[in-house]
Amino acid sequence: MERTLTEVMTRREDVASTSGAQTTVRCEALIIETSDAPEFIDITDEVQRVVAESGVSFGQATVFSTHTTAAIKVNENEPLLLQDMARLLHQLAPLNAEYGHNDFSRRTVNLDEEECKNGHAHCQHLFLSTSETIPVLDGRLGMGQWQRVFLVELDRARQRRILINIVGVAG
Amino acid sequence: MERTLTEVMTRREDVASTSGAQTTVRCEALIIETSDAPEFIDITDEVQRVVAESGVSFGQATVFSTHTTAAIKVNENEPLLLQDMARLLHQLAPLNAEYGHNDFSRRTVNLDEEECKNGHAHCQHLFLSTSETIPVLDGRLGMGQWQRVFLVELDRARQRRILINIVGVAG
Amino acid sequence: MERTLTEVMTRREDVASTSGAQTTVRCEALIIETSDAPEFIDITDEVQRVVAESGVSFGQATVFSTHTTAAIKVNENEPLLLQDMARLLHQLAPLNAEYGHNDFSRRTVNLDEEECKNGHAHCQHLFLSTSETIPVLDGRLGMGQWQRVFLVELDRARQRRILINIVGVAG
């Protein structure tokens, strides 16, 4: 169940090597209207486009959710699988369980007028990530065949803002 | 439950674009005395200060825990919610469950004199992250309104060392 | 259970500060034959070697799995602990539970000829990360004493491709 590399067949392969006189940083936001929760929205093509237009050839792209109840996850875009994962999130932190965060009679912090009971969404976020950092190779995301980038809405239909922040060397 | 961007209302927004003749890398450590577990310690203001003083205007900051039983997590700083999340971590990997890692009669590896039974802390760490990478925009963390960066102590009162590593282009 | 830094003893420590006329980006792939699942394969020494040979002194290294059923995780390499974590992953998303992704009579998407029933592996991946980003300090990974980087095989014996993408300033 656990091995060290000395016993494992491993091979190294050159992928890229570049030095540039200038560092380029490019940040763009994606504004997305979600419609349900949990909802997996495949944003790979948009991220790819932002990377391609950034002019960065080699470096890395961080896809960052600016929200505490919406996450970024890389996995496969297969509809039945997305339902499996939604079900698992629900099992671990059900919508109707008891959350102190939902008890507005006790809460004194960060309460605004339209406050919704979303303790489950914050708790589901515990298992997911706020961001993913992806290599940029030759102006493209260096992802595998089945990998897709998802915005995961955990709360409800909302407007979400995702940052795509690219750091690297241009052309 | 799953949609592709073609059906989703999406808008793109320019945030930043810069090229610099020099790359700046700045790394600072935060040494923190924790006092309990699980404990969420809000380190956002310190991270913000390190970023501001780094001189980096655009790029990214990686907040990295150098420990296997203390994690970095971005979520909301609402006290009842932090208790909800602590409870969930405890449910998933309780302090008093059986862990091979705690069985010092069988363990032969990485045992030091002050070894504590902390299998639960390592297992809770499985759900969390060692680091978070956050965009730096105009010399500030590009986070949303409710986002705060936490050091999550999972083991016990200990001294912890967090790296804040910033890579980008100076002002 | 939750404290802000004003009440916490904190100390800041300079680690590194450098500016370079050139940004270096170096990407190398590690091809690894896994043999079981779940399996934790310690790739730290290989990652360290790629970082050392990249010529980058300060910056960051992203270790990125190009797969949706193999993850990257930083934790301690203690054999009984790795078994504890494997057991926990199995508890949360058992091999033999029901997954829509495994129901080839209903699935219409991403089916290839050698399709295996691996819904559990995708669901276990939900808790783990596709990548970890690690500070590079003086040509080495800036990790703590017990931290090791693992490729976590969740599916079965397969050939896996891991990218090590380094962005920073050369010596």
Coordinates of C-alpha atoms in Angstrom, one line a residue:
Chain A
M1 CA 0.0 0.0 0.0
E2 CA 3.0 2.2 0.3
R3 CA 6.2 2.2 -1.7
T4 CA 9.1 4.4 -2.2
L5 CA 10.4 5.3 -5.6
T6 CA 13.4 2.9 -5.4
E7 CA 11.1 0.0 -5.9
V8 CA 8.8 1.8 -8.4
M9 CA 9.4 1.9 -12.1
T10 CA 9.8 5.5 -12.9
R11 CA 10.8 7.5 -15.9
R12 CA 11.5 11.2 -16.3
E13 CA 10.5 13.1 -19.4
D14 CA 11.4 16.6 -20.4
V15 CA 8.4 18.7 -21.0
A16 CA 9.5 22.3 -21.2
S17 CA 12.3 24.7 -20.3
T18 CA 12.3 28.3 -20.9
S19 CA 13.7 31.6 -19.6
G20 CA 12.3 35.0 -20.4
A21 CA 13.5 38.5 -20.0
Q22 CA 10.0 39.5 -18.8
T23 CA 7.4 38.0 -16.5
T24 CA 3.8 38.4 -17.5
V25 CA 1.0 38.4 -15.1
R26 CA -2.5 38.3 -16.4
C27 CA -5.7 38.2 -14.4
E28 CA -9.2 37.9 -15.7
A29 CA -12.5 37.3 -13.9
L30 CA -15.3 35.0 -15.0
I31 CA -18.7 36.0 -13.8
I32 CA -21.1 33.1 -13.8
E33 CA -24.8 32.8 -12.9
T34 CA -25.3 29.5 -11.2
S35 CA -28.8 27.9 -11.0
D36 CA -28.8 25.2 -8.3
A37 CA -26.8 23.4 -5.6
P38 CA -24.8 21.3 -5.7
E39 CA -24.1 22.1 -9.3
F40 CA -20.9 21.3 -11.2
I41 CA -20.3 23.9 -14.0
D42 CA -17.6 23.0 -16.5
I43 CA -15.5 26.1 -17.1
T44 CA -12.6 24.5 -18.8
D45 CA -13.1 26.0 -22.3
E46 CA -13.4 29.5 -20.8
V47 CA -10.2 29.0 -18.7
Q48 CA -8.4 27.7 -21.8
R49 CA -9.5 30.7 -23.8
V50 CA -8.2 33.2 -21.1
V51 CA -4.9 31.3 -20.9
A52 CA -4.5 31.3 -24.7
E53 CA -5.2 35.1 -25.0
S54 CA -2.9 35.9 -22.1
G55 CA 0.2 35.6 -24.2
V56 CA 1.8 33.4 -21.6
S57 CA 3.5 30.4 -23.1
F58 CA 4.9 28.7 -20.0
G59 CA 4.0 29.2 -16.4
Q60 CA 1.0 28.5 -14.3
A61 CA -2.7 29.4 -14.1
T62 CA -4.5 29.6 -10.8
V63 CA -8.3 29.3 -11.0
F64 CA -9.6 30.9 -7.8
S65 CA -13.1 31.1 -6.4
T66 CA -13.7 34.3 -4.5
H67 CA -16.4 32.6 -2.5
T68 CA -16.7 30.5 0.7
T69 CA -19.6 28.4 -0.6
A70 CA -18.4 27.8 -4.2
A71 CA -15.3 25.7 -4.9
I72 CA -13.0 24.8 -7.8
K73 CA -12.5 21.1 -8.5
V74 CA -10.8 19.2 -11.3
N75 CA -12.4 15.9 -12.3
E76 CA -14.2 14.2 -15.2
N77 CA -17.3 15.6 -16.8
E78 CA -19.5 12.6 -16.9
P79 CA -23.1 13.5 -15.8
L80 CA -23.7 10.4 -13.7
L81 CA -20.4 10.8 -11.9
L82 CA -21.2 14.5 -11.1
Q83 CA -24.5 13.2 -9.5
D84 CA -22.5 10.6 -7.5
M85 CA -20.2 13.4 -6.2
A86 CA -23.1 15.6 -5.4
R87 CA -24.7 12.8 -3.4
L88 CA -21.5 12.2 -1.5
L89 CA -21.3 15.9 -0.6
H90 CA -24.9 15.8 0.6
Q91 CA -24.2 12.7 2.7
L92 CA -21.2 14.3 4.5
A93 CA -22.9 17.6 5.2
P94 CA -26.7 17.4 4.6
L95 CA -28.7 20.5 3.9
N96 CA -31.1 19.8 6.8
A97 CA -28.6 18.9 9.5
E98 CA -28.1 21.2 12.4
Y99 CA -25.5 23.9 12.0
G100 CA -24.7 26.6 14.5
H101 CA -24.1 28.9 11.5
N102 CA -27.8 28.6 10.6
D103 CA -29.0 29.5 14.1
F104 CA -29.6 33.3 13.7
S105 CA -30.8 33.6 17.3
R106 CA -27.3 32.8 18.5
R107 CA -25.2 34.3 15.6
T108 CA -23.8 37.7 16.1
V109 CA -21.2 37.9 13.3
N110 CA -21.4 38.5 9.5
L111 CA -25.2 38.6 9.4
D112 CA -26.6 40.6 6.5
E113 CA -30.2 41.3 5.5
E114 CA -30.6 38.5 3.0
E115 CA -28.8 35.9 5.2
C116 CA -29.6 32.4 4.0
K117 CA -29.1 29.2 6.0
N118 CA -26.1 27.8 4.2
G119 CA -24.1 26.0 6.9
H120 CA -24.1 22.8 4.8
A121 CA -22.5 24.6 1.9
H122 CA -19.6 25.9 4.0
C123 CA -19.2 22.5 5.5
Q124 CA -19.2 20.8 2.1
H125 CA -16.6 23.3 1.0
L126 CA -14.3 21.9 3.7
F127 CA -13.7 18.9 1.4
L128 CA -13.1 20.9 -1.7
S129 CA -10.6 23.6 -2.7
T130 CA -10.8 27.3 -3.2
S131 CA -8.5 27.1 -6.1
E132 CA -6.5 24.8 -8.4
T133 CA -3.1 25.6 -9.9
I134 CA -2.5 24.2 -13.4
P135 CA 0.7 24.2 -15.5
V136 CA 0.6 26.3 -18.6
L137 CA 2.5 24.5 -21.4
D138 CA 2.9 26.1 -24.9
G139 CA 0.0 28.5 -24.2
R140 CA -2.4 25.7 -23.1
L141 CA -3.5 24.1 -19.8
G142 CA -1.3 21.0 -19.2
M143 CA -4.2 18.8 -18.2
G144 CA -4.8 15.1 -18.9
Q145 CA -7.4 13.6 -21.3
W146 CA -10.3 13.4 -18.8
Q147 CA -9.6 16.4 -16.7
R148 CA -12.0 19.3 -16.7
V149 CA -12.2 22.3 -14.4
F150 CA -15.4 22.8 -12.5
L151 CA -16.9 25.6 -10.5
V152 CA -18.9 23.8 -7.8
E153 CA -21.8 25.7 -6.5
L154 CA -22.7 24.5 -3.0
D155 CA -25.2 27.2 -1.8
R156 CA -28.0 28.1 -4.3
A157 CA -28.5 30.0 -7.5
R158 CA -26.1 33.0 -7.2
Q159 CA -23.8 35.2 -9.2
R160 CA -20.2 33.9 -8.8
R161 CA -16.9 35.5 -9.6
I162 CA -13.9 33.3 -10.5
L163 CA -10.4 34.7 -11.0
I164 CA -8.0 33.2 -13.5
N165 CA -4.5 34.4 -12.6
I166 CA -1.7 33.5 -14.9
V167 CA 2.0 34.0 -14.1
G168 CA 4.7 33.1 -16.6
V169 CA 6.9 33.8 -19.6
A170 CA 5.4 35.2 -22.8
G171 CA 5.9 33.8 -26.3
Chain B
M1 CA -26.8 19.4 -11.8
E2 CA -24.2 19.7 -14.5
R3 CA -24.1 22.3 -17.2
T4 CA -21.6 23.4 -19.7
L5 CA -20.8 27.0 -20.3
T6 CA -22.7 27.2 -23.6
E7 CA -25.9 27.2 -21.6
V8 CA -24.6 29.3 -18.7
M9 CA -24.7 33.0 -18.6
T10 CA -21.1 34.0 -18.4
R11 CA -19.2 37.3 -18.6
R12 CA -15.5 38.0 -18.7
E13 CA -13.9 40.9 -17.0
D14 CA -10.4 42.3 -17.3
V15 CA -8.7 42.5 -13.9
A16 CA -5.0 43.0 -14.5
S17 CA -2.3 42.7 -17.1
T18 CA 1.3 43.5 -16.5
S19 CA 4.8 42.7 -17.6
G20 CA 7.9 43.4 -15.6
A21 CA 11.6 43.3 -16.4
Q22 CA 12.2 41.6 -13.1
T23 CA 10.6 38.8 -11.2
T24 CA 10.4 39.2 -7.5
V25 CA 10.2 36.2 -5.1
R26 CA 9.7 37.0 -1.4
C27 CA 9.2 34.4 1.3
E28 CA 8.5 35.0 4.9
A29 CA 7.6 32.7 7.7
L30 CA 4.9 33.1 10.3
I31 CA 5.6 31.4 13.6
I32 CA 2.4 30.8 15.5
E33 CA 1.7 29.2 18.9
T34 CA -1.6 27.3 18.7
S35 CA -3.5 26.4 21.9
D36 CA -6.0 23.7 21.1
A37 CA -7.3 21.3 18.4
P38 CA -9.2 21.6 16.2
E39 CA -8.5 25.3 16.2
F40 CA -9.0 27.8 13.4
I41 CA -6.6 30.7 13.6
D42 CA -7.4 33.6 11.2
I43 CA -4.0 34.7 9.7
T44 CA -5.5 36.9 7.0
D45 CA -4.2 40.2 8.3
E46 CA -0.7 38.9 8.7
V47 CA -0.6 37.4 5.2
Q48 CA -2.0 40.7 3.8
R49 CA 0.8 42.6 5.6
V50 CA 3.5 40.3 4.2
V51 CA 2.1 40.7 0.7
A52 CA 1.9 44.5 1.0
E53 CA 5.5 44.7 2.2
S54 CA 6.9 42.3 -0.4
G55 CA 6.7 45.0 -3.1
V56 CA 5.0 42.5 -5.4
S57 CA 2.0 44.2 -7.2
F58 CA 0.8 41.4 -9.4
G59 CA 1.4 37.7 -9.0
Q60 CA 0.5 35.0 -6.5
A61 CA 1.0 34.2 -2.9
T62 CA 1.2 30.6 -1.6
V63 CA 0.4 30.2 2.1
F64 CA 2.0 26.9 3.0
S65 CA 1.9 24.9 6.2
T66 CA 5.2 23.1 6.9
H67 CA 3.3 20.5 9.0
T68 CA 1.4 17.2 8.4
T69 CA -1.1 17.9 11.2
A70 CA -1.8 21.6 10.6
A71 CA -3.6 22.8 7.4
I72 CA -4.4 25.9 5.5
K73 CA -8.0 26.6 4.6
V74 CA -9.9 29.6 3.2
N75 CA -13.4 30.0 4.5
E76 CA -15.6 32.5 6.5
N77 CA -14.6 33.6 10.0
E78 CA -17.9 33.1 11.8
P79 CA -17.4 31.5 15.2
L80 CA -20.4 29.1 15.1
L81 CA -19.4 28.0 11.6
L82 CA -15.9 27.2 12.8
Q83 CA -17.4 25.0 15.5
D84 CA -19.6 23.3 12.8
M85 CA -16.5 22.6 10.8
A86 CA -14.5 21.4 13.8
R87 CA -17.4 19.0 14.7
L88 CA -17.5 17.6 11.1
L89 CA -13.7 17.0 11.2
H90 CA -14.1 15.2 14.5
Q91 CA -17.0 13.1 13.1
L92 CA -14.9 11.9 10.1
A93 CA -11.8 11.0 12.0
P94 CA -12.5 11.0 15.8
L95 CA -9.8 11.5 18.3
N96 CA -10.5 8.2 20.0
A97 CA -11.0 5.9 17.0
E98 CA -8.4 3.2 16.3
Y99 CA -5.4 4.3 14.2
G100 CA -2.4 2.1 13.3
H101 CA -0.3 5.3 13.6
N102 CA -1.1 5.4 17.3
D103 CA -0.1 1.8 18.0
F104 CA 3.5 2.3 19.2
S105 CA 3.9 -1.4 19.8
R106 CA 3.7 -2.0 16.0
R107 CA 5.1 1.2 14.7
T108 CA 8.8 1.2 13.7
V109 CA 9.0 4.4 11.7
N110 CA 9.3 8.1 12.6
L111 CA 9.0 7.5 16.4
D112 CA 10.6 10.2 18.5
E113 CA 10.8 10.6 22.2
E114 CA 7.8 12.8 22.7
E115 CA 5.6 10.9 20.3
C116 CA 1.9 11.7 20.7
K117 CA -1.1 9.7 19.5
N118 CA -2.2 12.0 16.6
G119 CA -3.5 9.6 14.0
H120 CA -6.8 11.5 14.0
A121 CA -5.0 14.7 13.1
H122 CA -3.2 13.2 10.1
C123 CA -6.5 11.7 8.9
Q124 CA -8.4 14.9 9.3
H125 CA -5.7 16.6 7.3
L126 CA -6.6 14.3 4.4
F127 CA -9.7 16.5 3.8
L128 CA -7.8 19.8 4.0
S129 CA -4.9 21.3 2.2
T130 CA -1.3 21.9 2.9
S131 CA -1.5 25.2 1.1
E132 CA -3.7 27.8 -0.7
T133 CA -2.5 29.9 -3.6
I134 CA -4.1 33.3 -3.8
P135 CA -3.9 35.9 -6.6
V136 CA -2.1 39.1 -5.7
L137 CA -3.7 42.1 -7.3
D138 CA -2.4 45.6 -6.9
G139 CA -0.3 44.6 -3.9
R140 CA -3.3 42.9 -2.1
L141 CA -4.8 39.4 -1.8
G142 CA -7.5 39.1 -4.4
M143 CA -10.0 37.5 -2.1
G144 CA -13.8 37.9 -1.8
Q145 CA -15.7 39.7 0.9
W146 CA -16.1 36.7 3.3
Q147 CA -12.9 34.9 2.6
R148 CA -10.4 34.6 5.4
V149 CA -7.2 32.5 5.5
F150 CA -7.0 30.1 8.4
L151 CA -4.2 28.0 9.9
V152 CA -6.1 24.9 11.1
E153 CA -4.4 23.2 14.1
L154 CA -5.5 19.5 14.1
D155 CA -3.2 18.0 16.7
R156 CA -2.7 20.0 20.0
A157 CA -1.1 23.2 21.3
R158 CA 2.1 23.5 19.3
Q159 CA 4.4 26.0 17.6
R160 CA 3.7 26.1 13.9
R161 CA 5.6 27.6 11.0
I162 CA 3.7 28.9 8.0
L163 CA 5.5 30.0 4.8
I164 CA 4.1 32.9 2.7
N165 CA 5.8 32.6 -0.6
I166 CA 5.1 35.4 -3.2
V167 CA 6.1 35.3 -6.8
G168 CA 5.4 38.2 -9.2
V169 CA 6.2 41.5 -10.7
A170 CA 7.1 44.5 -8.5
G171 CA 5.3 47.9 -8.7
Chain C
M1 CA -11.7 27.1 19.0
E2 CA -11.3 30.2 16.9
R3 CA -9.0 33.1 17.6
T4 CA -7.7 36.1 15.7
L5 CA -4.0 37.0 15.5
T6 CA -4.3 39.8 18.0
E7 CA -4.6 37.3 20.8
V8 CA -2.1 34.8 19.3
M9 CA 1.6 34.9 19.9
T10 CA 3.0 35.4 16.4
R11 CA 6.5 36.1 15.1
R12 CA 7.6 36.9 11.6
E13 CA 10.8 35.6 10.1
D14 CA 12.6 36.6 6.9
V15 CA 13.2 33.6 4.7
A16 CA 14.2 34.8 1.3
S17 CA 14.0 37.8 -0.9
T18 CA 15.3 37.9 -4.5
S19 CA 14.8 39.7 -7.8
G20 CA 16.0 38.3 -11.1
A21 CA 16.4 39.7 -14.5
Q22 CA 15.0 36.5 -15.9
T23 CA 12.1 34.2 -15.1
T24 CA 12.8 30.5 -15.5
V25 CA 10.0 28.0 -16.1
R26 CA 10.9 24.3 -16.1
C27 CA 8.4 21.4 -16.5
E28 CA 9.3 17.8 -16.3
A29 CA 7.0 14.7 -16.2
L30 CA 7.3 11.7 -13.9
I31 CA 5.9 8.5 -15.4
I32 CA 5.1 6.0 -12.7
E33 CA 3.7 2.5 -12.8
T34 CA 1.4 2.0 -9.9
S35 CA 0.5 -1.4 -8.7
D36 CA -2.6 -1.3 -6.4
A37 CA -5.3 1.0 -5.0
P38 CA -5.4 2.9 -2.7
E39 CA -1.6 3.2 -2.9
F40 CA 0.5 6.0 -1.6
I41 CA 3.7 6.4 -3.6
D42 CA 6.4 8.7 -2.1
I43 CA 7.7 10.8 -4.9
T44 CA 9.5 13.4 -2.8
D45 CA 13.1 12.5 -3.8
E46 CA 12.2 12.6 -7.5
V47 CA 10.5 15.9 -7.1
Q48 CA 13.5 17.2 -5.1
R49 CA 15.8 16.1 -7.9
V50 CA 13.8 17.8 -10.6
V51 CA 13.7 21.0 -8.6
A52 CA 17.5 20.9 -7.9
E53 CA 18.3 20.4 -11.6
S54 CA 15.9 23.1 -12.8
G55 CA 18.3 25.8 -11.9
V56 CA 15.5 27.7 -10.1
S57 CA 16.7 29.0 -6.7
F58 CA 13.6 30.8 -5.5
G59 CA 10.0 30.4 -6.7
Q60 CA 7.5 27.6 -6.5
A61 CA 7.0 24.1 -7.7
T62 CA 3.5 22.7 -8.6
V63 CA 3.3 18.9 -8.5
F64 CA 0.3 18.2 -10.7
S65 CA -1.5 14.8 -11.4
T66 CA -2.8 14.7 -15.0
H67 CA -5.5 12.2 -13.8
T68 CA -9.0 12.2 -12.3
T69 CA -8.4 9.1 -10.2
A70 CA -4.9 9.7 -8.9
A71 CA -4.2 12.6 -6.6
I72 CA -1.3 14.5 -5.0
K73 CA -1.1 14.7 -1.2
V74 CA 1.5 15.9 1.2
N75 CA 1.6 14.0 4.5
E76 CA 3.9 11.8 6.6
N77 CA 5.4 8.6 5.2
E78 CA 4.6 6.2 8.1
P79 CA 3.3 2.9 6.8
L80 CA 0.6 2.3 9.4
L81 CA -0.6 5.9 8.9
L82 CA -0.9 5.4 5.1
Q83 CA -3.0 2.3 5.9
D84 CA -5.2 4.4 8.2
M85 CA -5.7 7.0 5.5
A86 CA -6.4 4.3 2.9
R87 CA -9.1 2.8 5.2
L88 CA -10.7 6.2 5.7
L89 CA -10.9 6.8 1.9
H90 CA -12.5 3.4 1.6
Q91 CA -15.0 4.2 4.3
L92 CA -16.1 7.4 2.7
A93 CA -16.5 6.0 -0.8
P94 CA -16.3 2.2 -0.8
L95 CA -15.3 0.2 -3.9
N96 CA -18.6 -1.7 -3.8
A97 CA -21.1 1.1 -3.2
E98 CA -23.5 2.1 -6.0
Y99 CA -22.2 4.7 -8.4
G100 CA -24.1 6.0 -11.4
H101 CA -20.7 6.3 -13.1
N102 CA -20.4 2.5 -12.9
D103 CA -23.8 1.8 -14.5
F104 CA -22.7 1.3 -18.1
S105 CA -26.4 0.6 -19.1
R106 CA -27.2 4.2 -18.4
R107 CA -24.0 6.0 -19.2
T108 CA -23.6 7.6 -22.5
V109 CA -20.5 9.8 -22.0
N110 CA -16.7 9.1 -22.0
L111 CA -17.1 5.3 -22.4
D112 CA -14.1 3.7 -23.9
E113 CA -13.4 0.0 -24.7
E114 CA -11.5 -0.8 -21.6
E115 CA -13.8 1.0 -19.2
C116 CA -13.5 -0.1 -15.6
K117 CA -15.9 0.5 -12.8
N118 CA -14.1 3.2 -10.9
G119 CA -16.8 5.5 -9.4
H120 CA -15.3 5.0 -6.0
A121 CA -11.9 6.3 -7.2
H122 CA -13.4 9.5 -8.6
C123 CA -15.4 10.0 -5.4
Q124 CA -12.4 9.5 -3.2
H125 CA -10.6 12.1 -5.3
L126 CA -13.2 14.6 -4.2
F127 CA -11.4 14.8 -0.8
L128 CA -7.9 15.0 -2.2
S129 CA -6.2 17.4 -4.5
T130 CA -5.1 17.4 -8.1
S131 CA -1.9 19.3 -7.2
E132 CA 0.2 20.8 -4.4
T133 CA 2.2 24.0 -4.8
I134 CA 5.4 24.0 -2.7
P135 CA 7.8 26.9 -2.1
V136 CA 11.3 26.5 -3.6
L137 CA 13.9 28.0 -1.3
D138 CA 17.6 28.0 -2.3
G139 CA 17.0 25.3 -4.9
R140 CA 15.2 23.0 -2.6
L141 CA 11.5 22.2 -1.6
G142 CA 10.7 24.3 1.5
M143 CA 8.9 21.5 3.3
G144 CA 8.9 20.6 7.0
Q145 CA 10.6 17.6 8.7
W146 CA 7.8 15.1 8.3
Q147 CA 6.3 16.3 5.0
R148 CA 6.5 14.0 2.0
V149 CA 4.8 14.3 -1.4
F150 CA 2.7 11.3 -2.4
L151 CA 1.1 10.2 -5.6
V152 CA -2.1 8.6 -4.4
E153 CA -3.4 5.9 -6.8
L154 CA -7.1 5.5 -6.2
D155 CA -8.2 3.3 -9.2
R156 CA -5.9 0.3 -10.0
A157 CA -2.5 -0.6 -11.3
R158 CA -1.9 2.0 -14.0
Q159 CA 0.7 4.1 -15.7
R160 CA 0.5 7.6 -14.3
R161 CA 2.0 10.9 -15.5
I162 CA 2.8 13.6 -13.0
L163 CA 3.9 17.1 -14.0
I164 CA 6.4 19.0 -11.9
N165 CA 6.2 22.7 -13.0
I166 CA 8.7 25.1 -11.5
V167 CA 8.4 28.9 -11.9
G168 CA 11.0 31.2 -10.4
V169 CA 14.3 33.0 -10.5
A170 CA 17.6 31.2 -11.4
G171 CA 20.6 31.1 -9.2

